[in-house]
Each structure stands twice: as structure tokens, then as C-alpha cells.
Amino acid sequence: MATAANPRKRLRSVSPASSVASGATSLRGSTPLNVPSSAIFSPGLFDKAAQYHAQHASSRPYKHCIIDELVSDTLLRCVRREVTTQLHFTPKETDIYKLHQTGDLLNISGLSSRDREKLSALHSLRDSMYSSEFRAFITEICDCGPLSGLKQDMSINCYVKGSHLLTHDDVIGSRRVSYILYLPDPEDKDCDVEDVHGRNLGWDPAWGGALRLYEMDAKGAPKAEWSKVVPPAWNQLTFFVVQPGVSFHDVEEVVVDKPRLAISGWFHLPQKGEDGYIEGLQESLNLDSSRAALADAAAAAAAGLGELPSPMLTGISDFPLGTDRAYTALTQQDIEYLAATVNPKYLDVNTILNSRDEFVDLSLLELDGILNDEFAAKLREYIEELEKSPVPVSVSDAAKLKSEWRVSRPPHKHRYLYIEPSREAEPSTPIQQLVAVVASQQFRKWLTSITGVAELSHSRVLARRFRQGLDYTLATTGLNLVDENGTAPIDDDGDASGGLLEGTLCITPTIGWDEGEFGGYELYMDDGTANDDQPDQTSGDREHRDSDDDQNDPAVYLSGSRSKRRKELEQLRAESKLSVGDDGSIATCEGRANVDELFDDSDDDGEVEESAGDSVLLTSQAKWNVLTIVYRDPGVLKFVKYVSQNAPGSRWDVTGEWKPTYNSREDTPASDSD
């Protein structure tokens, strides 16, 4: 069942890993503070700046650099031991990521000297990486100009089984260079991957967790598939200049029960008062990138290279059956047409009237068994056969397999397979038949009857397949949808920010989705801008979210079955030396520094902060033969969560969006009749 209209209701929990501390080294000491850089970094590192500059200049798909041995192996083992025995990790999940993370490591400076000593190796590494010498080294390699030593931005991420980070370009504020330093277990006996010197790299690429870089297509957007893969490796630093609309990357899902530890962060532009600070430089860079984006968008539009599928809402007159713009009541012919696929229960006048009353009250209907038995059986058999067949992974795969499915793009907004209604060929498969029905005039008239929402002038209908380990949609308000003229459909008062009637007919035949563990659920939530004059309109405007910014991110939500979660946490406590809070946060209990107040995101009573979860309006898990209809106001975000590689199958649905022409739902006949 869907979860709705209950701000305390939670998604299912994100299970933390029980093995974060399992790879602690046998080293017991810590390096002292203020260690000279010669003892921190690998010997001769700074002498190789020209070599790394050449590597950076020739790299693709955009300029980046990989340093295989950044720091002293002894020091980094000390750092890893401190991380796995002293720090507190908190589970975090939004539409774009799922991981565990510490707080900002800048907070180390605020600890007492006694507690700071327990993190002395990490403290030394942090200070050395933001030293003037190392910043100059990065600048020489990247030709990126001066970098700030004052604004330090570093944290530690732990990716466990199921963790991931979807496509984004890292552009926020004054970020200039993005970096990641990997800390896998260099003594992991399950890993047989070695460097040229025979040293264990601590991570097998088959375990997932790779950094993946995206090439741009002709229209200036990232291609649907990545073109460069950088697997984690012990003591490896990867970095690149943050470039708006260019530096797109993601982190592949981890598929094993091992922690992928890494220190990550950003070097920023110099701040006011620092050498190299230029008044207005940040604003200028942002303005230039905005102008370039607009130019790219204009060029793409002129070349007909739009987003796929197109965000265009199709006017009713474009369909062969679109002759009745008055949306009169369902006729007997309409009912006979729909009865070929729709359960007769939902064509009954009493059911329609009762459902309309419910929709007026809740703006939500969930219609279980919406398809009749005969058509549902035929559709299910067809989908189950597709589940057994080769799955198109790339655009070229779809072409080679002569698939009816296309790959959506760009990946910083969404990725899935889709089918659109055909205006020419007759439907030849059950899914095509269902898409044709949902896109039909008869179905729109039925929607008006069962919801009371009249004058549905424009629509967009798709069949979608969300593949394991690949597919998702990122949060958007849906106000990026436009009409056939390329503009947002407007109501009688010229308001382009009205709501949408939306329906998702979920046709996922596999079971095991109810807990939300594997993603694939559709989630609606309030983004906090419902009363703003200019609400956020597209996922493209929100693509730059990262885990350190989630306190202010409206797409943050919390997971919940407390009883189930407590059992999992009790098991974690029993099996390891971890200290696991009831909020799912991970820490260790062996001589831990008193850093909870700096690295813990939970409340004093151990419960996770409730405010973010309170914004969740509806959670609908993947299921079979259920139609969910909602009226979505401006300021309500929607996304389909990334489908895990461990999911029982693909998520399948047919989704539609319909734009009313009136000002508000109070103008509808259904509301007037109350």
C-alpha cells in the first residue's frame, strides 16, 4: 500500500554495515601533530608535478588526475585506524545518494587537545592537504588558479552494500577542485588486485564503488552512459576541476558486504582576505556557466536535440480521438473501449462516484487491481518474458537488440528505458496496448469522472522500465513540462505554476519490494517552496546536491520501521565492536574520542531529526497492477528511487501527467458538488 498524508510515517530503514571497523590495521600509534610534509606525502611527490600536469591535460572525458601513492603508507594506515575506531558515521539518503558519512573534518580543530590527539594522524593529513605547498601542487597540475587554505571542506564517506551516488557535477558555491582519497583495507585477503609493486590495492573492481566520469553529447548534456571508470585503490587520490555542466560523475553502487571508505572534499576559490581572492570571481564563473548553458540549450533546441523523453505535454487535438474538448461524461462506447483493459469494477458508476469523493478529500487514489484479469494475465506473461531476455544497457545495446525501448537522458535528471504512445503504428505488444489506452481520450474522460478534475488539455504518457543497478529519476516539481509551443501550459489567468493530475500504473511482477530496501519506490514530498513566487522547477536546477548539503536539501528523507531497525542494530552490536546508535549511525567503542557532539547528526535522545521526514507526503512501493492517482501542487517533489543491483527485478510502470486548464481544483465540478 502507499503511504500518504501521515508526516510521521517513514520509509523502511537503511541498514548500516557491521564491518566498518573490520579492516583496522594493527598499528597502535598515531603520528604527532604538525608533522612536516616530507613525512606526510610520498617521497618525491612534488617533483612529479610536470608529469601529473601532462596526465591531466591529456585525460578524458574531461580533465582529471590520478595519483596512485599520495601519502606515506604508514601514516595512511594510522589514518584508517583512527577513522575505523574513533569516528561516528551517520546514514544519509536522498533521491541522489545513499551512504554513511562523518561530519565536516574541519570540526577536529574544535576538539580538546586530548581528543584531538586521538585523531592526530587524520588531523595532520587534513592540514597537509590544505597546506600552501600542496595547494600550489594541485594548482600547478590543474591550471586552476589559487585555492583557499581558509575554507576547508573534507569528510569521510562509507559506502556499504547498496550505497551509491548518482550523476551530478559538484557545482556548489565556491568549489574549485573536487578530490577523493581512497581508504579500502590494504590487508583484505579477499582482494587479489595488486599494483605494479605487488602491493594489495584493497579493493576489487567487481565489488562496485567506482568513480565514473561522463562524456558530453552534442547538445552539451552528459551522455546516458559513463565513459571512464576509476575503481577505488588504497592510497589513490583522484581529483578534477569543478566545471559547471561538464564535470559530471557518479559513484557506482557497492555490491558486496565490505565498507568502501574514502576521504573526499573540495578545494575552494580563495576567500576574502586570502591571497588570490578576486572580488566577483565566483559570481562571474557562475554567470559564464549560466550563459553557456543557455547557449547550449538554444543550440540543442534549434537542432531538435531535446531531453529524452521530451518534457512536452501533448495537446489533446494531436491525438486521433481528440475531438471532444468539452470532456463530456463517459459514453457507452467509451466504457466498452476501456473494458478491454480496465477492471469493470472501476467502470461502475457507484465506484466512480465514491472514488471521486475520496479524491476530493485526499487528492489521492490507490486503485488495486485496476486491470481486468484477462489483460493483466497477458501483460504479466509478457513482462516476465522480458525479465528473462537480454536487457539493453546502453543506447547502442537498444539499437543492436532492435528494442522498442529507448534510453532516457540526461542522467543528471533521469535514466530508464521508456516507450511513448505511437500515433502511427498499431500497438503490437501488451505494454504498447496499455500505453495507448492510458494516452487515449477515453481514459482522460474516465480520469475526469473518477477525480472530478476537468478540462485536461495536455498530457504526457510513458511506459518505463527501471533496470537493476542503473535507473532512477531525480527529484523535480514537474513544472519543467511544456506544451507543444515550448512553454508551460497556462490557466485562464495566465498562471503557469498550477498543479498536475498524475497517475502511475505500477506493473512490477516481482515480489520483495515492500521494505524499500532495493529502491524502486515513487516518493512525493514537499520541497518547502509551496508559497514561493518562483518555485524550483527542474531537477537540473537541483542537480548539484551533495551529501554535505543535505541539512538544507528538501529531497532528504528518513527511513523508518523502528522495531525492525532496532533488531538489525542489536545484531550489529553483537557481531562487532561497533557502537551503533538507534538512529542507524555507526561509530566504534574502542577508546573513542569524545567527538559525538561534532560528528553525530542525531538528537540527544538518540532519535534521528524528524523535520526532514515530516515532508514526505506519499511513498508508493513497486507492486503489481495498482494505479495511484494524485493531484500534485507546485512545490511538491517527486522521484523514483534508484533501483539496486540486488533488487528482485526491474520496476515497471506506465505513468501519465495531465494538465488542467482551470485555476484551482476548487473550480472543478466535483468540488462544487460537495
CSV table of N, CA and C in Angstrom, one decimal, residues 1 41 80 139 168 172 177 198 203 215 237 290 311 333 343 346 382-383 413 449 471 484 526:
chain,number,residue,atom,x,y,z
A,1,MET,N,0.8,-1.2,0.0
A,1,MET,CA,0.0,0.0,0.0
A,1,MET,C,0.9,1.3,0.0
A,41,PHE,N,53.6,13.1,2.8
A,41,PHE,CA,53.4,12.7,1.4
A,41,PHE,C,54.5,11.7,0.9
A,80,ARG,N,43.5,5.4,8.7
A,80,ARG,CA,42.4,4.5,8.6
A,80,ARG,C,42.0,3.9,9.9
A,139,THR,N,47.3,23.3,-7.9
A,139,THR,CA,47.2,24.4,-8.9
A,139,THR,C,48.0,24.2,-10.1
A,168,HIS,N,26.0,13.9,-11.1
A,168,HIS,CA,26.0,15.3,-10.7
A,168,HIS,C,27.3,15.9,-11.1
A,172,ILE,N,28.7,23.7,-6.5
A,172,ILE,CA,28.0,24.5,-5.4
A,172,ILE,C,28.9,25.6,-4.9
A,177,VAL,N,38.1,22.6,-7.0
A,177,VAL,CA,38.6,21.3,-7.3
A,177,VAL,C,38.0,20.2,-6.4
A,198,GLY,N,53.3,-5.1,-6.4
A,198,GLY,CA,52.9,-6.3,-5.7
A,198,GLY,C,52.1,-5.9,-4.4
A,203,TRP,N,40.9,-3.3,-2.9
A,203,TRP,CA,39.5,-3.3,-3.4
A,203,TRP,C,39.5,-3.9,-4.8
A,215,GLU,N,31.0,11.6,-20.4
A,215,GLU,CA,31.3,12.5,-21.6
A,215,GLU,C,30.1,13.3,-22.0
A,237,LEU,N,44.6,9.1,-4.9
A,237,LEU,CA,43.9,10.3,-5.0
A,237,LEU,C,43.4,10.6,-6.4
A,290,SER,N,26.2,29.9,-16.7
A,290,SER,CA,24.8,30.0,-17.0
A,290,SER,C,24.5,30.4,-18.4
A,311,PRO,N,10.1,16.6,-22.5
A,311,PRO,CA,9.2,17.1,-21.4
A,311,PRO,C,7.9,17.8,-21.9
A,333,GLN,N,-19.8,3.8,-25.5
A,333,GLN,CA,-18.7,3.5,-26.4
A,333,GLN,C,-17.4,3.6,-25.6
A,343,ASN,N,-10.5,-3.1,-15.2
A,343,ASN,CA,-11.3,-3.9,-14.4
A,343,ASN,C,-12.7,-3.2,-14.4
A,346,TYR,N,-14.0,-0.7,-11.8
A,346,TYR,CA,-13.7,0.8,-11.8
A,346,TYR,C,-14.4,1.5,-12.9
A,382,TYR,N,3.9,-11.3,-20.6
A,382,TYR,CA,4.8,-10.6,-21.5
A,382,TYR,C,6.0,-10.0,-20.7
A,383,ILE,N,5.7,-9.3,-19.6
A,383,ILE,CA,6.8,-8.7,-18.8
A,383,ILE,C,7.7,-9.7,-18.2
A,413,LYS,N,19.3,14.0,-14.6
A,413,LYS,CA,17.9,14.2,-14.3
A,413,LYS,C,17.2,12.8,-14.2
A,449,SER,N,-13.9,11.8,-14.6
A,449,SER,CA,-15.1,11.2,-13.9
A,449,SER,C,-14.7,10.8,-12.5
A,471,ASP,N,18.9,2.5,-13.0
A,471,ASP,CA,17.9,3.5,-13.3
A,471,ASP,C,17.2,4.2,-12.1
A,484,GLU,N,3.1,22.2,-26.6
A,484,GLU,CA,3.7,22.0,-28.0
A,484,GLU,C,4.3,23.2,-28.5
A,526,ASP,N,7.2,17.5,0.0
A,526,ASP,CA,7.1,19.0,0.0
A,526,ASP,C,8.5,19.5,0.0
